[in-house]
Amino acid sequence: MNTTTTPLTDLEIAHSAAMRPIGEIARKAGIPDEALEPYGRYKGKIDITRLPHKEESGKVVLVTAISPTPAGEGKSTVTVGLADAFSLLGEQTMVALREPSLGPVMGMKGGAAGGGYSQVLPMEEINLHFTGDIHAITTANNALAALIDNHLHQGNQLRIDQRRITWKRVLDMNDRALRRVTIGLGGPSGGIPREDGFDITVASEVMAVLCLAKSLDDLKERLSRIVIGYTFDKEPVTVRDLGAEGALTLLLREAFKPNLVQTIGGTPALIHGGPFANIAHGCNSLIATKTAKKLADIVVTEAGFGADLGAEKFMNIKARQGDFKPDAVVIIATVRALKMHGGIPKDGLGSPDSDAVKRGLPNLSRHIDTIRAFGLEPVVALNRFTADTEEELATVLEWCREQGIAAAVADVWAKGGEGGKDVARLILEKIEAGNEFHQLYDEFDSFEQKVGAVVQKVYGGDGVLFTDKALKQLQDIEKRGWDILPVCMAKTQYSLTDDPGIMGRPEGFTITVRELIPKLGAGFIVCLTGDIMTMPGLPKKPAAMNMDIDREGHAVGLM
Amino acid sequence: MNTTTTPLTDLEIAHSAAMRPIGEIARKAGIPDEALEPYGRYKGKIDITRLPHKEESGKVVLVTAISPTPAGEGKSTVTVGLADAFSLLGEQTMVALREPSLGPVMGMKGGAAGGGYSQVLPMEEINLHFTGDIHAITTANNALAALIDNHLHQGNQLRIDQRRITWKRVLDMNDRALRRVTIGLGGPSGGIPREDGFDITVASEVMAVLCLAKSLDDLKERLSRIVIGYTFDKEPVTVRDLGAEGALTLLLREAFKPNLVQTIGGTPALIHGGPFANIAHGCNSLIATKTAKKLADIVVTEAGFGADLGAEKFMNIKARQGDFKPDAVVIIATVRALKMHGGIPKDGLGSPDSDAVKRGLPNLSRHIDTIRAFGLEPVVALNRFTADTEEELATVLEWCREQGIAAAVADVWAKGGEGGKDVARLILEKIEAGNEFHQLYDEFDSFEQKVGAVVQKVYGGDGVLFTDKALKQLQDIEKRGWDILPVCMAKTQYSLTDDPGIMGRPEGFTITVRELIPKLGAGFIVCLTGDIMTMPGLPKKPAAMNMDIDREGHAVGLM
């Protein structure tokens, strides 16, 4: 661990790190000059149409985690640290990550680009606007919204029922006051009044579409399929009906190019796309992962929240649509989070408590079973925090040994790639050994079978209950043939059940599906279970309050 | 003029133009490598702190116009063409322009980067997101809005009266349905309900602030002074009271760096900032103009709308705050627009009509008097359109000769810089001759005197009427000492009066000031006269409907 008396902040570590010019990183990754479009000195976009033709033969290492707790798991930190560890072991490596959303950066998080000595750089710019992708998504989403309301205002030729418009506006901001609004007020010049609401941009279907498209043409085709609402005859209205797919594609053209940056260890990193892991699939863009598979031998990538959400969707949605398979899976656990799953509240985490760690292990065990259900044998990375005791760490490692699970401590926050070598070696063994990856359900299974497979094989639940509303929606979905699509479960990340208060490894529960939302552009059907927040709020003291620039113009207050 | 039977579109001309790498343009402009941050191959941001120390000794040529009409004046086109003309004449030249707003690009305009052979490149990228400045302004504006509503929600320690919040959210979109909204609905978790509205981003005070700040420190200081509303005791609440100026400055740090691109003729161009010319001052950023004055001998720049709005504010606000003076002023007129001022409707412009041109000349005459009132002798540039007859053009030139006004035809749309040489030579004569520039009013004049000076010396009106509401607001402004600031007239651009229907050179009218809005960050008091649209709507057939990408991923449908 860091031995100075006042440990450096992530921002201080990032500032002190020596960055190499982005052209050098591109050359290291095998990206020819003509395919690199620099954005400032240390960021670049990749024009994939100018990459040399190569097989997508890189091995994909998926980093996932136990159910998240307020204690923090450090998933991005471990993902970055593992990539640097592979680089140190001599592997040609790339890391593929999601782009941070400004909303949470300004709200609770203060930054999201790894931590300690396992960060992606330039940390300030990645956290603030980056190359503008999320702003382009906001713009495309809201251009569509403006075109819809303009269509109503200009005579409503398509007979769109303003009470059944499902397309919402978005902002990349935590702004609870925009969750429910009425628009179109102020008389005839202000358009048609109706109820509406704003989501945060990363919850936009445009984000999901950008992250699953295989090419610019596929992006346009997917955008055209988006359902924005229904007519007075309850028929779906699509972007194609409005004729807006060309403009939206044009607005997203630059955003669709993967972004290249570097880790503190100098490993090339693709940071591209960042959909929510509940109402969307929670992984970086498919195009970035495929590009990394072309360029590198080892591709380290993460999926959002715990394995029940991010990893499940990585497999059943992203890998399925992208026609590839993961070669190894790492599940991150921490002593702190296991203690919380073992019943210790956040303010009690300071005291060593190996028994609590033990009581939390069933949560890890559930996620191990999930990965095994996909035909993969996971590696457990125990992400070390400063206050962890040797006894607590040993408790976890010993349990893993008993279960026949490969496990090691990752000390990447304090030591960078060097601290991730043990885990990396275990992963290489798994890649070497091969796996028998298979999906949990077939696309031709019934919709109930698909949801049931996720609930039973991933959450460990007994079954699924559809509300009357959801059943009615299912009939409509089946009638239109949309049930061929995979399911995208929108469930609380804090529990394997649909009740955020139930931690650990619950059993004997059912999941209630309350509403179905067809996302035809993304290519999945969202199943809402419980209240899913798609527009966060700011806390009492937002992280923004600590942000500033210093005399040299450097950022202050990013974490 | 272009002699092919089907003339090329602006986009086709832009695509066929050979661009030089941005590093080459930077070297040509005397910008050292370490001060250039490339954004893609053909755009860059300038880190002004790394420029060598130099006097701001370049001569400023302000391009303004007669009162705009639906016929179009081509102000950006002439500005770009003149810059290329100066380059051809051997002058070290830069052009400084405003950034296009996406809202109008998607709505009516389809593009705003000059036209024909007088464009700035890369036209597609400049029109679509560019380097993200406007998105950063949207984000800073809306972060402040979210912090305000969060303050209300979290206990409202500052006792902000939710009925008196003046800070609105913004989007860079033409979206009439957002003009008047109610927010904070849906119960306690959705915040405090209140009436609200969205403006287009270029109408944000953040845009005005960014365009008038002299340094990053000044930017922060100005942001902190912004008034966001009033307490229950009717005392102003500022950004400083909320403690948000640090975060907003950080969000705007990259956006504050001027953007470098090139004209078709290879002249270095700074495109930076783009505030409205009614509720704000309508010029590119002060920092871009000052940077250009350092780097070039001739700086060609434009101000929005006609001389009554853009040029007046360029002088009384931008030059005053920036402590510099214009060295020459060009007034653009067109045969088409003069015919409209002479009473011909838009669909009647096809027929030659020198008498109508003559009848429209008083509008030009009024704007000439305005520039003379500032102690400058303007040059008239008659911007040639394809259908203009020699007789019509001669009518204007002859009248100018009679009035003792230097005038020449600018044929820059068809011929690029070559077509602007005659006007450029006249401008060089004016610069050589010097001028006796002076402001129209002193900062210590009373507020009524300031408004009166603009109405009488610029609009040619008899006087000013303040409504009771405006008078009450004026008392408050005087009480707080804010009347030291210059006035920013928000008036229709179509008329010298406050009635958009009255064209030509009206006389014997008064201007009614209906409302005063203190913009303490920008450093002016807005005087609202008539209805000023701060959130445009989309037309029946938006330009977006024609936009697309072709098979090579090039833009289609930008104009």
Coordinates of C-alpha atoms in Angstrom, one line a residue, chain A residues 33-41 43 47 50 102 106 124-125 128-130 132 135-140 142-147 149-150 153-155 169-186 188-192 196 198 216-217 220 242-254 537-542 544-545 547-556 558, chain B residues 33-41 43 47 50 102 106 124-125 128-130 132 135-140 142-147 149-150 153-155 169-186 188-192 196 198 216-217 220 242-254 537-542 544-545 547-556 558:
Chain A
D33 CA -1.1 7.1 -38.4
E34 CA -3.8 7.6 -41.0
A35 CA -6.3 5.8 -38.7
L36 CA -5.6 8.1 -35.7
E37 CA -7.4 11.4 -35.3
P38 CA -5.8 13.2 -32.3
Y39 CA -8.1 15.0 -29.9
G40 CA -5.6 17.1 -27.9
R41 CA -2.2 15.7 -27.0
K43 CA -6.6 11.5 -26.7
D47 CA -11.1 5.7 -37.9
R50 CA -8.5 2.8 -42.0
L102 CA -20.8 13.7 -16.2
M106 CA -20.8 16.2 -10.6
E124 CA -9.4 15.1 -16.0
E125 CA -10.4 15.2 -19.7
L128 CA -15.0 16.1 -18.3
H129 CA -16.6 16.0 -21.8
F130 CA -13.8 13.7 -23.1
G132 CA -17.8 14.7 -26.8
H135 CA -22.8 15.2 -25.8
A136 CA -23.4 13.9 -29.3
I137 CA -25.7 11.2 -27.9
T138 CA -27.6 13.9 -25.9
T139 CA -27.9 15.9 -29.1
A140 CA -29.2 13.1 -31.3
N142 CA -33.0 15.5 -28.2
A143 CA -33.1 16.2 -31.9
L144 CA -35.4 13.2 -32.2
A145 CA -37.5 14.5 -29.4
A146 CA -37.7 18.0 -31.0
L147 CA -38.7 16.4 -34.3
D149 CA -42.9 17.4 -30.9
N150 CA -42.6 19.4 -34.1
H153 CA -47.2 20.8 -33.8
Q154 CA -47.1 20.8 -37.6
G155 CA -50.3 18.7 -38.1
R169 CA -35.4 13.9 -23.6
V170 CA -32.1 13.4 -21.9
L171 CA -29.3 15.4 -20.2
D172 CA -25.9 14.2 -19.0
M173 CA -26.8 15.6 -15.5
N174 CA -28.1 14.5 -12.2
D175 CA -31.3 16.6 -12.2
R176 CA -34.2 15.2 -10.3
A177 CA -36.4 18.2 -11.1
L178 CA -36.6 17.0 -14.7
R179 CA -37.8 13.5 -13.9
R180 CA -41.4 14.5 -14.5
V181 CA -42.3 17.6 -16.4
T182 CA -45.0 19.1 -18.6
I183 CA -43.9 20.6 -21.9
G184 CA -45.6 22.5 -24.7
L185 CA -47.1 25.1 -22.4
G186 CA -47.7 28.8 -23.1
P188 CA -50.2 27.7 -29.6
S189 CA -46.7 28.9 -30.3
G190 CA -45.3 26.6 -27.6
G191 CA -46.4 23.4 -29.3
I192 CA -48.8 20.6 -28.0
D196 CA -42.9 14.2 -20.4
F198 CA -35.9 13.6 -18.8
L216 CA -22.1 3.1 -39.4
D217 CA -24.7 1.4 -41.6
K220 CA -28.3 3.9 -39.0
L242 CA -40.3 10.2 -39.0
G243 CA -37.5 10.0 -41.6
A244 CA -35.0 11.1 -39.0
E245 CA -32.4 8.2 -39.1
G246 CA -30.1 10.0 -41.5
A247 CA -29.8 13.1 -39.4
L248 CA -29.3 11.1 -36.2
T249 CA -26.6 9.0 -37.9
L250 CA -24.8 12.1 -39.1
L251 CA -25.0 13.6 -35.6
L252 CA -23.4 10.4 -34.2
R253 CA -20.8 9.9 -36.9
E254 CA -17.8 11.1 -34.9
G537 CA -30.5 13.4 -8.3
L538 CA -27.7 15.4 -6.7
P539 CA -26.8 14.7 -3.1
K540 CA -27.0 17.3 -0.3
K541 CA -23.4 18.3 -1.0
P542 CA -22.6 17.5 -4.6
A544 CA -19.3 19.8 -7.9
M545 CA -19.0 21.9 -4.8
M547 CA -14.4 21.3 -8.0
D548 CA -12.3 24.2 -9.2
I549 CA -9.2 25.1 -11.3
D550 CA -5.9 26.0 -9.7
R551 CA -3.6 28.8 -10.8
E552 CA -2.1 26.7 -13.6
G553 CA -5.6 25.8 -14.8
H554 CA -5.4 22.2 -13.5
A555 CA -8.5 20.5 -12.2
V556 CA -9.2 20.4 -8.4
L558 CA -12.0 15.3 -9.2
Chain B
D33 CA 3.6 23.5 -31.8
E34 CA 3.4 23.4 -28.1
A35 CA 0.4 25.8 -28.1
L36 CA -1.6 23.8 -30.6
E37 CA -3.9 21.0 -29.4
P38 CA -5.2 19.1 -32.5
Y39 CA -8.8 18.0 -32.7
G40 CA -8.9 15.6 -35.6
R41 CA -6.7 16.4 -38.6
K43 CA -9.2 21.4 -36.3
D47 CA -3.5 27.0 -25.5
R50 CA 1.8 28.9 -24.5
L102 CA -26.8 23.2 -34.1
M106 CA -31.0 21.3 -37.9
E124 CA -19.1 19.4 -41.8
E125 CA -17.4 19.2 -38.5
L128 CA -21.8 19.4 -36.3
H129 CA -20.5 19.5 -32.7
F130 CA -17.2 21.1 -33.8
G132 CA -17.7 20.6 -28.3
H135 CA -22.0 21.4 -25.6
A136 CA -19.7 22.4 -22.7
I137 CA -21.7 25.6 -22.4
T138 CA -25.0 23.6 -22.3
T139 CA -23.5 21.4 -19.6
A140 CA -22.2 24.3 -17.4
N142 CA -27.6 23.0 -16.9
A143 CA -25.2 22.0 -14.1
L144 CA -26.0 25.4 -12.5
A145 CA -29.7 24.8 -13.0
A146 CA -29.5 21.4 -11.4
L147 CA -27.6 22.8 -8.5
D149 CA -33.1 23.0 -8.0
N150 CA -31.1 20.7 -5.8
H153 CA -34.9 20.4 -2.7
Q154 CA -32.2 20.1 0.0
G155 CA -33.7 22.7 2.3
R169 CA -32.0 25.5 -18.7
V170 CA -30.7 25.4 -22.3
L171 CA -30.4 23.0 -25.2
D172 CA -28.6 23.6 -28.5
M173 CA -31.8 22.6 -30.4
N174 CA -34.8 24.3 -31.9
D175 CA -37.4 22.9 -29.6
R176 CA -40.5 25.1 -29.1
A177 CA -42.1 22.6 -26.8
L178 CA -39.5 23.4 -24.2
R179 CA -40.2 27.2 -24.2
R180 CA -42.6 27.0 -21.3
V181 CA -42.6 23.9 -19.0
T182 CA -43.3 22.9 -15.4
I183 CA -40.6 20.9 -13.7
G184 CA -40.3 19.2 -10.3
L185 CA -43.5 17.1 -10.7
G186 CA -44.1 13.6 -9.5
P188 CA -41.3 14.7 -3.2
S189 CA -38.6 12.7 -5.0
G190 CA -39.0 14.9 -8.0
G191 CA -38.0 18.1 -6.3
I192 CA -39.9 21.4 -5.9
D196 CA -39.5 27.0 -16.0
F198 CA -35.5 26.3 -21.9
L216 CA -9.6 31.8 -17.1
D217 CA -9.6 33.8 -13.9
K220 CA -14.5 32.4 -13.1
L242 CA -24.2 28.8 -4.4
G243 CA -20.5 28.2 -4.5
A244 CA -20.7 26.8 -8.1
E245 CA -18.2 29.0 -9.9
G246 CA -15.3 26.6 -9.5
A247 CA -17.2 23.6 -11.1
L248 CA -18.5 25.8 -13.9
T249 CA -15.1 27.1 -14.7
L250 CA -13.7 23.6 -14.8
L251 CA -16.5 22.5 -17.1
L252 CA -15.6 25.4 -19.5
R253 CA -11.8 25.1 -19.3
E254 CA -11.3 23.5 -22.7
G537 CA -38.9 26.2 -33.3
L538 CA -38.4 23.8 -36.1
P539 CA -40.1 24.6 -39.5
K540 CA -42.6 22.3 -41.1
K541 CA -39.9 20.5 -43.0
P542 CA -36.7 20.8 -40.9
A544 CA -32.6 17.7 -40.6
M545 CA -34.9 15.7 -42.8
M547 CA -29.4 15.1 -43.7
D548 CA -27.7 11.7 -44.1
I549 CA -24.4 10.0 -44.6
D550 CA -23.3 8.6 -47.9
R551 CA -21.5 5.3 -48.4
E552 CA -18.1 6.8 -47.5
G553 CA -19.6 8.3 -44.4
H554 CA -19.6 11.8 -45.8
A555 CA -22.3 14.2 -44.8
V556 CA -25.3 14.8 -47.0
L558 CA -25.6 20.3 -45.0

